Short mmCIF file of C-alpha atoms and ligand atoms in Angstrom, two decimals:
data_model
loop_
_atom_site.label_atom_id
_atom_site.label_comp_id
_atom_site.label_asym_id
_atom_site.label_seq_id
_atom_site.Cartn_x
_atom_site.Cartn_y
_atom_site.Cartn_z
CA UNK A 309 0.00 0.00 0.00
CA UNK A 310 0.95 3.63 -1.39
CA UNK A 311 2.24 6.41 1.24
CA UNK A 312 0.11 9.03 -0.43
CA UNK A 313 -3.17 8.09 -1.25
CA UNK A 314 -4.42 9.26 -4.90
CA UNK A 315 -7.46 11.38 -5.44
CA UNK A 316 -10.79 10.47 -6.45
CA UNK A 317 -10.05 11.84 -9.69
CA UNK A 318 -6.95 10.08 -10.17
CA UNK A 319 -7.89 7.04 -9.34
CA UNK A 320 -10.76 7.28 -11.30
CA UNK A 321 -8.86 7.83 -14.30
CA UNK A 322 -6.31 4.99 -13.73
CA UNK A 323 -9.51 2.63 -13.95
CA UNK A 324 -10.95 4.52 -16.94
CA UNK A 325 -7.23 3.77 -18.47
CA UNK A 326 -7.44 -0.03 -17.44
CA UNK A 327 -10.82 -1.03 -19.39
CA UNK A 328 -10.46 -1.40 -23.16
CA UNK A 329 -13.52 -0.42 -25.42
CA UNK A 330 -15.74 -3.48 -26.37
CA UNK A 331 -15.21 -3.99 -30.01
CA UNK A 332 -18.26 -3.43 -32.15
CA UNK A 333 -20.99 -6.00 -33.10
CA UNK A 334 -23.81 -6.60 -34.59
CA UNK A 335 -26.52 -7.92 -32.09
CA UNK A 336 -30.09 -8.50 -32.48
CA UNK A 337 -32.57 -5.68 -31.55
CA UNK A 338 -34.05 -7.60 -28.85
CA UNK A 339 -30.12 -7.68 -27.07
CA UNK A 340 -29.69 -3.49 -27.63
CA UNK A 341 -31.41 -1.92 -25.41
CA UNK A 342 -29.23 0.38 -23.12
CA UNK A 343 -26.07 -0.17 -26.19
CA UNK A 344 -24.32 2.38 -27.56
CA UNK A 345 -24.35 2.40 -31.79
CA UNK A 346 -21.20 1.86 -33.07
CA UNK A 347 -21.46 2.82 -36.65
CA UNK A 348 -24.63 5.24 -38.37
CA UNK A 349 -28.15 4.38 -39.18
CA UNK A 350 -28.67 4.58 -42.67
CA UNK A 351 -32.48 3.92 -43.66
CA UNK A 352 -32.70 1.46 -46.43
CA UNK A 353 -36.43 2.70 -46.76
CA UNK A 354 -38.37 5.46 -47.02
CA UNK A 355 -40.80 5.93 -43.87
CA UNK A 356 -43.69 5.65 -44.43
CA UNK A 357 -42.63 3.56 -47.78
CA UNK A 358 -45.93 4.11 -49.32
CA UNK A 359 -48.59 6.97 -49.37
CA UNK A 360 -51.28 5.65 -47.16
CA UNK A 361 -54.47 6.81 -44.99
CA UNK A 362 -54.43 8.33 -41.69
CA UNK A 363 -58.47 7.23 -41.13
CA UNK A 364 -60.68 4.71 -41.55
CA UNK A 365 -62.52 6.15 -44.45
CA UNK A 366 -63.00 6.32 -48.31
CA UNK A 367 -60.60 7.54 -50.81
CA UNK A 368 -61.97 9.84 -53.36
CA UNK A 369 -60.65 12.59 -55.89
CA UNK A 370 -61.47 15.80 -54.24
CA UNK A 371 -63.24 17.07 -57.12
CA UNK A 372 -66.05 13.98 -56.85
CA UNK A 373 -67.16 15.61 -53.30
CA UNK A 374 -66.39 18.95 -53.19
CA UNK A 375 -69.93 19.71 -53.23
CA UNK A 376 -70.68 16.65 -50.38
CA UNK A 377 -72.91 18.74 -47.39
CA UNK A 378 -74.61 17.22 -44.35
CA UNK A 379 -78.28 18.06 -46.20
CA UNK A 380 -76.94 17.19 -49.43
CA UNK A 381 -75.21 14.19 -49.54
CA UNK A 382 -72.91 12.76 -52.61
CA UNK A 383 -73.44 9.25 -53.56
CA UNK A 384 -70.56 7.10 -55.15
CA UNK A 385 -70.46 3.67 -55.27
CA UNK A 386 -67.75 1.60 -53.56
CA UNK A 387 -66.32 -1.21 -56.03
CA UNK A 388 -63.01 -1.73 -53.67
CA UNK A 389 -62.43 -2.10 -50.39
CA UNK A 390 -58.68 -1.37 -49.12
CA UNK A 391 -57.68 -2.84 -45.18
CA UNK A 392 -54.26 -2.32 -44.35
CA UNK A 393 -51.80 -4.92 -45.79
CA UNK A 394 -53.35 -5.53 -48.56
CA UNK A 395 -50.70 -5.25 -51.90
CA UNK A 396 -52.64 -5.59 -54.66
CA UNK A 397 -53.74 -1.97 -55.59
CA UNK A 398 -56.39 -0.87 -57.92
CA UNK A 399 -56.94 2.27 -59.37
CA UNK A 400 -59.64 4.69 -58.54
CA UNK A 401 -62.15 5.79 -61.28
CA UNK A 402 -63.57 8.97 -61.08
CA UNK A 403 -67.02 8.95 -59.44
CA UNK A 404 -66.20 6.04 -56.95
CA UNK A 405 -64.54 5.74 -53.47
CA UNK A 406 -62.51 2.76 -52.02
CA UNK A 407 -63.02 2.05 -48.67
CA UNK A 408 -59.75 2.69 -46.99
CA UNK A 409 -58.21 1.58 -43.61
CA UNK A 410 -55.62 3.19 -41.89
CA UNK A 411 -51.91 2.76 -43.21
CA UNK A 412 -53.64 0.93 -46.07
CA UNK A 413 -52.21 2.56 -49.64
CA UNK A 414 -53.98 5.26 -51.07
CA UNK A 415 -55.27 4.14 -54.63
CA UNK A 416 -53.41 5.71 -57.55
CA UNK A 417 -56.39 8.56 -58.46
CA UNK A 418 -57.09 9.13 -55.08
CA UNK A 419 -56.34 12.48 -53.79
CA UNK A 420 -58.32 13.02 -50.60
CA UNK A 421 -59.23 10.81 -47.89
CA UNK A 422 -62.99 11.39 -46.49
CA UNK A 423 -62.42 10.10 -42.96
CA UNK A 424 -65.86 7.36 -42.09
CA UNK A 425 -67.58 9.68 -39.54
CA UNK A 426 -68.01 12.47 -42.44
CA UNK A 427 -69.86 9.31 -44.42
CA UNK A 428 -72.93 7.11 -43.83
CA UNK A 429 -70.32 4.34 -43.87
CA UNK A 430 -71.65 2.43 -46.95
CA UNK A 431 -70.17 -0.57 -47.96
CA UNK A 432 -71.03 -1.19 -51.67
CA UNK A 433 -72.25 2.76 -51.83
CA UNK A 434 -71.36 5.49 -49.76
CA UNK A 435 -72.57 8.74 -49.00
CA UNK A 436 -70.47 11.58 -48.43
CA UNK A 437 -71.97 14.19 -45.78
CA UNK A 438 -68.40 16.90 -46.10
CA UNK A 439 -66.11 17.71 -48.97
CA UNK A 440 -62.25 16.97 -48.63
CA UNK A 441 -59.80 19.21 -49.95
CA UNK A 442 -56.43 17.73 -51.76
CA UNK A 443 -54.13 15.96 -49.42
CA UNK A 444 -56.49 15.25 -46.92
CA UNK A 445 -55.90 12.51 -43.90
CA UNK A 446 -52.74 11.65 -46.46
CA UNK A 447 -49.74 9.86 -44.83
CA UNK A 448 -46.61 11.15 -47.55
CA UNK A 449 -44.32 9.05 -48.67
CA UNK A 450 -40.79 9.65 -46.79
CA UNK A 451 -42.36 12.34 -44.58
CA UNK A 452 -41.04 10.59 -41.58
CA UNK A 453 -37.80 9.59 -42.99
CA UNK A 454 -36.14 9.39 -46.70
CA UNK A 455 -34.61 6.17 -47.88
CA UNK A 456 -31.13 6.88 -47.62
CA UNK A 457 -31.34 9.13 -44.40
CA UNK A 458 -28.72 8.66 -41.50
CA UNK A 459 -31.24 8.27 -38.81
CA UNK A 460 -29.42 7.41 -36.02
CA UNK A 461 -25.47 8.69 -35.26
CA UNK A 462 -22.93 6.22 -33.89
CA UNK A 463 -22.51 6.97 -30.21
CA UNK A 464 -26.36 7.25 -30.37
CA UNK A 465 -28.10 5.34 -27.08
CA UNK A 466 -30.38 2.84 -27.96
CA UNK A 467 -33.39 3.27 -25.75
CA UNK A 468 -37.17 2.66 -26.67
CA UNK A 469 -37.59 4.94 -29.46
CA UNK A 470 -34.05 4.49 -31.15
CA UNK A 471 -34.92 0.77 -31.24
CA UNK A 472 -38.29 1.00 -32.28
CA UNK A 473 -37.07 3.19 -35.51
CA UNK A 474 -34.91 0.60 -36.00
CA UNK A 475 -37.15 -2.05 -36.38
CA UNK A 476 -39.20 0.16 -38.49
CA UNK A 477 -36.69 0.72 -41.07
CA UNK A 478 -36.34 -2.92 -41.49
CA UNK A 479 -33.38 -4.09 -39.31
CA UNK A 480 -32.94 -7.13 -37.17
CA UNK A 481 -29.78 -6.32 -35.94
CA UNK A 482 -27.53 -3.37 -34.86
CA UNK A 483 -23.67 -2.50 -34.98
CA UNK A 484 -23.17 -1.84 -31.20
CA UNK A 485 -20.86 -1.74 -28.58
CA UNK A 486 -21.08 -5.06 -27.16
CA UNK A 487 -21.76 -5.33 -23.33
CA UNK A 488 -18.82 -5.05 -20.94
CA UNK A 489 -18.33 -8.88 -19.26
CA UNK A 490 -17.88 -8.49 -15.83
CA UNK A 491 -16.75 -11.56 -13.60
CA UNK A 492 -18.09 -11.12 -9.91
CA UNK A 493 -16.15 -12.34 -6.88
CA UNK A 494 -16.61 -11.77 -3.37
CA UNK A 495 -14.86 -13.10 -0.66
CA UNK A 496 -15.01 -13.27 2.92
CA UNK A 497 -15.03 -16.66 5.19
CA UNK A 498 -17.66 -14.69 7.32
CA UNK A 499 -20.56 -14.71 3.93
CA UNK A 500 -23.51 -16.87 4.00
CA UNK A 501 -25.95 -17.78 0.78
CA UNK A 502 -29.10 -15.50 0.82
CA UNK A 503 -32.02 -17.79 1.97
CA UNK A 504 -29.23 -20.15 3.95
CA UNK A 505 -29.42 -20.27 7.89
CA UNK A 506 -27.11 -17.87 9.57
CA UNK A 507 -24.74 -18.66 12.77
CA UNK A 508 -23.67 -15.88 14.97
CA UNK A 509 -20.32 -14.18 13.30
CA UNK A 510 -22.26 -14.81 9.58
CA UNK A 511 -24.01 -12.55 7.37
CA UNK A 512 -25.28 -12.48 3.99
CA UNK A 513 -23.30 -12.35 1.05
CA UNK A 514 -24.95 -8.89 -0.60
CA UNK A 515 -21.97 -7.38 -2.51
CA UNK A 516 -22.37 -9.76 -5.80
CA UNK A 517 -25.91 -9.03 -5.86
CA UNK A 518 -25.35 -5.26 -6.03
CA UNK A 519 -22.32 -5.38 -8.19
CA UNK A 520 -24.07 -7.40 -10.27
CA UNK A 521 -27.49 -5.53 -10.74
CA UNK A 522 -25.35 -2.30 -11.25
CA UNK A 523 -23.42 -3.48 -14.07
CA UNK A 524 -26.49 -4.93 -15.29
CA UNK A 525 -28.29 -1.65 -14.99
CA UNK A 526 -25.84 0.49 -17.30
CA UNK A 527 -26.21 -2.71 -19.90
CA UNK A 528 -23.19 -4.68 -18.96
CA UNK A 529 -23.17 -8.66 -18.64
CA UNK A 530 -22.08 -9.93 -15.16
CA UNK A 531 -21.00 -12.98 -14.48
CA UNK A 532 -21.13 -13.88 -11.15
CA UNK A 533 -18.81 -16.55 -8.69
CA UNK A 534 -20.65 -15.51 -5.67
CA UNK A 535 -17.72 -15.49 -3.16
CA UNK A 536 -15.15 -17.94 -1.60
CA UNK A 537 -13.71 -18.31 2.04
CA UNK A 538 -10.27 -15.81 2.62
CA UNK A 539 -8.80 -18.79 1.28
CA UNK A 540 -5.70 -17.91 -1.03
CA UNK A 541 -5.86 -21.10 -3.14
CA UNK A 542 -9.63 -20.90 -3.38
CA UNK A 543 -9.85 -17.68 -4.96
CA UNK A 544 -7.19 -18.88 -7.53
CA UNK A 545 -8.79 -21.86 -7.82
CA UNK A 546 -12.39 -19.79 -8.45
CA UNK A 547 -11.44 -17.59 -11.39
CA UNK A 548 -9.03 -19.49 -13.07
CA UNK A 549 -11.68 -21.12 -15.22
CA UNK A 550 -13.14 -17.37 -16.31
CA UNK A 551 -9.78 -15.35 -17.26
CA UNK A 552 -10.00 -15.26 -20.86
CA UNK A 553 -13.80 -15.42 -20.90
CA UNK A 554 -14.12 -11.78 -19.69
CA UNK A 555 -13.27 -8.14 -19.69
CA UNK A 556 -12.54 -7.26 -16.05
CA UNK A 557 -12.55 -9.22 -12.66
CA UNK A 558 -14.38 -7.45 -9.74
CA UNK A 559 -13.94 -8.46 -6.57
CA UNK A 560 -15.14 -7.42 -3.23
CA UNK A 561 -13.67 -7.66 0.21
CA UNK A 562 -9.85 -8.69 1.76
CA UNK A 563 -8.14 -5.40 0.48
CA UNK A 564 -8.10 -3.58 4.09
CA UNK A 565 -5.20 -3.25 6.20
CA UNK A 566 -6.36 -6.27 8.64
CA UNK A 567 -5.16 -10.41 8.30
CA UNK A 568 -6.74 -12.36 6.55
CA UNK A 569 -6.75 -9.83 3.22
CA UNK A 570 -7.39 -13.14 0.96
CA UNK A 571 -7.28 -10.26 -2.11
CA UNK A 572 -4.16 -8.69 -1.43
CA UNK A 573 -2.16 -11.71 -0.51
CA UNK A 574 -3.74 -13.36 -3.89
CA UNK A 575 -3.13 -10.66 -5.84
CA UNK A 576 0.12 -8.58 -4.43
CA UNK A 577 2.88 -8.86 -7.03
CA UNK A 578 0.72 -10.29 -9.89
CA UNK A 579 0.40 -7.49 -11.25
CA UNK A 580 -1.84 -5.63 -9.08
CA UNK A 581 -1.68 -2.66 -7.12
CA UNK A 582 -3.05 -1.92 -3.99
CA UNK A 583 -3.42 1.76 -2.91
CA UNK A 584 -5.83 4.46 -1.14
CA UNK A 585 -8.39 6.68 -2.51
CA UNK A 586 -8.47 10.06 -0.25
CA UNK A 587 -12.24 9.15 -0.15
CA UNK A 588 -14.37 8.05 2.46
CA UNK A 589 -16.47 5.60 2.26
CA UNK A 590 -13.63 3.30 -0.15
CA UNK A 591 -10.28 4.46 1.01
CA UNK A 592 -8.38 0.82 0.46
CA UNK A 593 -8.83 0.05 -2.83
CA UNK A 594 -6.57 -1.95 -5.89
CA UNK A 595 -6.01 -2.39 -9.26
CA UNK A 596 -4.22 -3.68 -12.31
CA UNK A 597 -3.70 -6.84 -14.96
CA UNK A 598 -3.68 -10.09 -13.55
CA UNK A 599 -2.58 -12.43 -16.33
CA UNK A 600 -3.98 -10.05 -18.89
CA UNK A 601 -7.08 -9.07 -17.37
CA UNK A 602 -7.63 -5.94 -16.02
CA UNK A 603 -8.60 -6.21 -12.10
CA UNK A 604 -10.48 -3.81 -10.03
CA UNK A 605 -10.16 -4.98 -6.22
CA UNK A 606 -13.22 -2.83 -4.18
CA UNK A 607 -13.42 -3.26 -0.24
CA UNK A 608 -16.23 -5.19 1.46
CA UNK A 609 -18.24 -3.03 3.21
CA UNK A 610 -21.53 -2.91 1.04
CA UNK A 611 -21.81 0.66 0.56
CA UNK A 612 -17.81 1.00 0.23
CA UNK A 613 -17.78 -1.57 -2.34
CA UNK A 614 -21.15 0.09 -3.79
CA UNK A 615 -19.42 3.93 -4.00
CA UNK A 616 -16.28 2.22 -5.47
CA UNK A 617 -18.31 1.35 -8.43
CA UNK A 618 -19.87 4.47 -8.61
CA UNK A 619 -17.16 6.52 -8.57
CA UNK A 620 -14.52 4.33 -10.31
CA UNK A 621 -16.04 1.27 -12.44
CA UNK A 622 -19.35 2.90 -13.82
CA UNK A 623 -17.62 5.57 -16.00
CA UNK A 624 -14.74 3.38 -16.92
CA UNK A 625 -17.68 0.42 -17.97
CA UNK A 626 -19.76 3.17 -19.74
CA UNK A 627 -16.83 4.79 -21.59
CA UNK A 628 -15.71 0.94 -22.36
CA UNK A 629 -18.82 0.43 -24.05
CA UNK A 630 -18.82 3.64 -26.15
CA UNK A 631 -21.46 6.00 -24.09
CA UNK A 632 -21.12 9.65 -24.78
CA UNK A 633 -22.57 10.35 -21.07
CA UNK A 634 -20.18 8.50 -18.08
CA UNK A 635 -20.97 10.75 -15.49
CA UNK A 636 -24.19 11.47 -13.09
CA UNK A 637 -25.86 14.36 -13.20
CA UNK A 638 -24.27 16.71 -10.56
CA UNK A 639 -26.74 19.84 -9.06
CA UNK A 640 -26.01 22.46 -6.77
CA UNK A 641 -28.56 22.45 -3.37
CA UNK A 642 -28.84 23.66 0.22
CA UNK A 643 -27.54 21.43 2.99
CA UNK A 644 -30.58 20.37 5.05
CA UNK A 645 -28.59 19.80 7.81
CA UNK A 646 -25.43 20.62 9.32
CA UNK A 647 -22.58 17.41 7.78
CA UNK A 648 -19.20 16.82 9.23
CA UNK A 649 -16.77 15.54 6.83
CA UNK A 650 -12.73 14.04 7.67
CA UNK A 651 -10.18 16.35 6.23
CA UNK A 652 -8.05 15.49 3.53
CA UNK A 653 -10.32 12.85 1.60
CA UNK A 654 -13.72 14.05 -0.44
CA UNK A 655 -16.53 12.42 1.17
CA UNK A 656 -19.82 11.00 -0.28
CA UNK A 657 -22.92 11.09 1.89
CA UNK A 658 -26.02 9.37 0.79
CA UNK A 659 -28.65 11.60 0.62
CA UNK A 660 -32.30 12.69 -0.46
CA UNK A 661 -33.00 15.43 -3.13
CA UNK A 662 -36.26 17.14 -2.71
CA UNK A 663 -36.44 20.15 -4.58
CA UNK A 664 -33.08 22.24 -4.25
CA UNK A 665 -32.98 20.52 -0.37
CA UNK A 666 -30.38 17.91 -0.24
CA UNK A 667 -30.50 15.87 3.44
CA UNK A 668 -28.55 13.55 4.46
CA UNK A 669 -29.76 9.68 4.56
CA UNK A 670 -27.91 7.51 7.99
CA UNK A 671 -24.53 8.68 8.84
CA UNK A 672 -21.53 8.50 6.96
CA UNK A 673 -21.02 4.35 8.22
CA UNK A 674 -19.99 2.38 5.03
CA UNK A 675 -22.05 -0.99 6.26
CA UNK A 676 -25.64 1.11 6.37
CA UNK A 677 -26.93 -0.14 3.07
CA UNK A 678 -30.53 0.71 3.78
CA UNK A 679 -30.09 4.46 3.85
CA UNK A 680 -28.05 3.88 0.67
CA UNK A 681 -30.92 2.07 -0.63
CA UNK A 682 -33.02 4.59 0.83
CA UNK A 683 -31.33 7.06 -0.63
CA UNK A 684 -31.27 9.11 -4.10
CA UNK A 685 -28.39 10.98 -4.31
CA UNK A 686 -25.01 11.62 -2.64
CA UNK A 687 -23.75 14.63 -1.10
CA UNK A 688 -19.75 15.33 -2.55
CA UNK A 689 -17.69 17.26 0.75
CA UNK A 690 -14.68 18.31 -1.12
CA UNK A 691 -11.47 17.36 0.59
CA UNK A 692 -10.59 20.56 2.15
CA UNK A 693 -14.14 20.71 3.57
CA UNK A 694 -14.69 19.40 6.91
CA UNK A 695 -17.89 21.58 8.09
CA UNK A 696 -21.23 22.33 6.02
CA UNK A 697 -23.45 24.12 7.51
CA UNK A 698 -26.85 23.62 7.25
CA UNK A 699 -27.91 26.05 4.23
CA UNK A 700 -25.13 26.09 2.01
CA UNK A 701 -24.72 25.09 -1.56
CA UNK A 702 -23.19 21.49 -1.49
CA UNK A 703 -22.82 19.23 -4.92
CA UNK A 704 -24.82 16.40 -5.44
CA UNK A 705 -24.42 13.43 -7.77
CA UNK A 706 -28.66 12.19 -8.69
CA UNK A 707 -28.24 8.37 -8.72
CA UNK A 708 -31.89 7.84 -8.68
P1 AMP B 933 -13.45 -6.71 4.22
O1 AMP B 933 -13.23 -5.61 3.22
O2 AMP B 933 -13.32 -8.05 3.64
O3 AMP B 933 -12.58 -6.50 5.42
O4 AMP B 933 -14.95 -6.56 4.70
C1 AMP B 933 -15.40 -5.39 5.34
C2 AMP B 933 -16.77 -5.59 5.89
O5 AMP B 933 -17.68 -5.81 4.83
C3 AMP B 933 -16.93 -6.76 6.81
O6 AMP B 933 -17.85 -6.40 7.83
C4 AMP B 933 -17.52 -7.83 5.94
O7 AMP B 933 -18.25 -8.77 6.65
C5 AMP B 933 -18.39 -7.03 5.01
N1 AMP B 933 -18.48 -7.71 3.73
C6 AMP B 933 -17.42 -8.09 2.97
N2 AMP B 933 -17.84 -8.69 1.85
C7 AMP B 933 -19.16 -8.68 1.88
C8 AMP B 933 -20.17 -9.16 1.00
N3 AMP B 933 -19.86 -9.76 -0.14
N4 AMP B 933 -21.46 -9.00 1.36
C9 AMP B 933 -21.78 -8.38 2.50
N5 AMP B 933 -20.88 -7.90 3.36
C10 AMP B 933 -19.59 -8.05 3.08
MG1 MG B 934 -13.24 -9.88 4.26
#
């Protein structure tokens, strides 16, 4: 362990510098949501493709019912009926209307659209109660989008919408970033199963459910080991199946300054460095290639291990997979209460944004994951800040 520990900033960076990019690949639509587009969206079609009817109606040429009133109806009879899908389109004569259903194709002739409710809805003869000028209830071809059009940038986020265009212009797949792999470890001789009796001196194993969900959340793929005893051999023996398989190890616990630091001893002079962050919660925390695969080493306590990603893995996962956004939004509010924060290290509160009134959520204790979970924000106490008094502008990171 370093004399001098680095800053938040610092350290972040080092872990931005350790993650490659993903390399780019095409992946269904159904596997893109929360990606990042690695290449532009060029539309092989025109949207819509075809000229087609905003109503249920009839289509007509203007001229046929521009004298159509409520008290003096115009009859024309109806030799065609058009639902939507169907390809095979015929003509309109003058003097007749097709009945038309929405996005069905307006019949070459056709030039208005009188929408049903202006109609006595007539199926083999209709009669038209309102005139419709040119154009009317007509869906343009390419309006939307023009064959040819980049629709979507690369470095474009692929939520709802984006993937719905997709789809509409006719693509099953996508160029994208491919997710981040994350392998999951936690250690700890003291961790019990979730749903597993507990002896006194046990508790549940929580960390690789958290680390887990939160890489999942930002659209990485975690692969979790669960956790093995402080148990040198064990945590060799664990990963050494998984090296090549993934893009960064992530393991929790055993980097503190106690015994028993099954991470450190694992891990010390293979390539991975153990330091401290001037941070609190997260001071002890380590990093670097172990046999070729980047490591990132966060302490055990849940919300020290929680912060660590948030501060150090989530950017360097996001920028890894190509997102033009790594960081939280940060907003300026008023302390709701008075905070005390150590010298010399930047400190990150949990906290609850209401308004432009940030309070604080539980003290600053790194094992009380319910106000973290309770929580919907943190409060950042620069390091040469070791009062705020209730009332003054503090920065806050929204992480809900
Ligand atoms: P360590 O960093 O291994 O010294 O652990 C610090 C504290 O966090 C101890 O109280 C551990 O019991 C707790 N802890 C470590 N790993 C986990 C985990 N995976 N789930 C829940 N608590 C943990
Ligand atoms: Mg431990």
């Amino acid at each position: 362990m370093r004399g001098v520990p680095l800053t938040v900033d610092d350290y972040r960076a080092m872990i931005g510098a350790l993650i490659p990019p993903t390399p780019v690949t095409l992946l269904p639509l159904e596997d893109c949501l929360g990606l990042v587009l690695g290449d532009e969206l060029v539309s092989p079609v025109s949207l819509p493709p075809f000229d087609n009817s905003a109503m249920d109606g009839y289509a007509v040429r203007s001229v046929d019912v521009a004298e159509a009133e409520r008290h003096a109806a115009v009859a024309l009879p109806v030799p065609v009926d058009i639902p939507a899908g169907k390809t095979d389109i015929v003509p309109l004569l003058p003097g007749t209307a097709h009945r038309i259903m929405t996005g069905a194709p307006v019949p070459p002739g056709a030039d208005a659209i009188v929408k049903v409710e202006d109609t006595d809805g007539g199926e083999h003869q209709v009669a038209v109660l309102a005139p419709s000028s040119p154009g009317t209830h007509i869906r343009r071809t390419g309006e939307d989008v023009t064959e040819g059009a980049t629709v979507l940038r690369a470095g474009a986020v692929l939520g709802a919408p984006q993937l719905g265009l997709a789809a509409a212009i006719g693509r099953a797949d996508l160029p994208v970033h491919r997710p981040v792999r994350v392998l999951i470890l936690s250690t700890g001789s003291e961790l019990v199963e979730p749903g597993e009796p507990l002896l006194l001196g046990q508790i549940y194993e929580s960390n690789s459910v958290l680390l887990a969900a939160a890489v999942r959340e930002i659209g990485g793929e975690a692969t979790v080991l669960r956790f093995v005893p402080d148990d040198v051999k064990a945590f060799h023996k664990t990963i050494a199946g998984h090296i090549d398989k993934v893009d960064v190890l992530v393991t929790s616990g055993g980097v503190s300054a106690g015994a028993y630091e099954v991470v450190k001893d694992a891990l010390t002079g293979q390539g991975v460095d153990f330091v401290r962050v001037a941070v609190q919660p997260g001071g002890p925390q380590g990093s670097g290639s172990f046999q070729g695969l980047p490591v990132v080493t966060l302490p055990g306590n849940p919300v020290s291990a929680a912060l660590s990603f948030e501060l150090f893995l989530r950017p360097a996962l996001l920028a890894a997979m190509g997102h033009p956004v790594i960081h939280r939004r940060r907003v300026r509010a008023r302390a709701g209460t008075d905070l005390r924060s150590p010298s010399a290290k930047r400190q990150y509160r949990r906290g609850r944004l209401e308004g432009d009134v940030v309070t604080p959520v539980g003290g600053p204790g790194s094992h009380l994951l319910a106000s973290f979970a309770a929580s919907n924000c943190l409060i950042e106490v620069p390091e040469n800040v070791e009062m705020v008094a209730e009332g003054d502008l503090v920065s806050v990171l929204v992480i809900n």
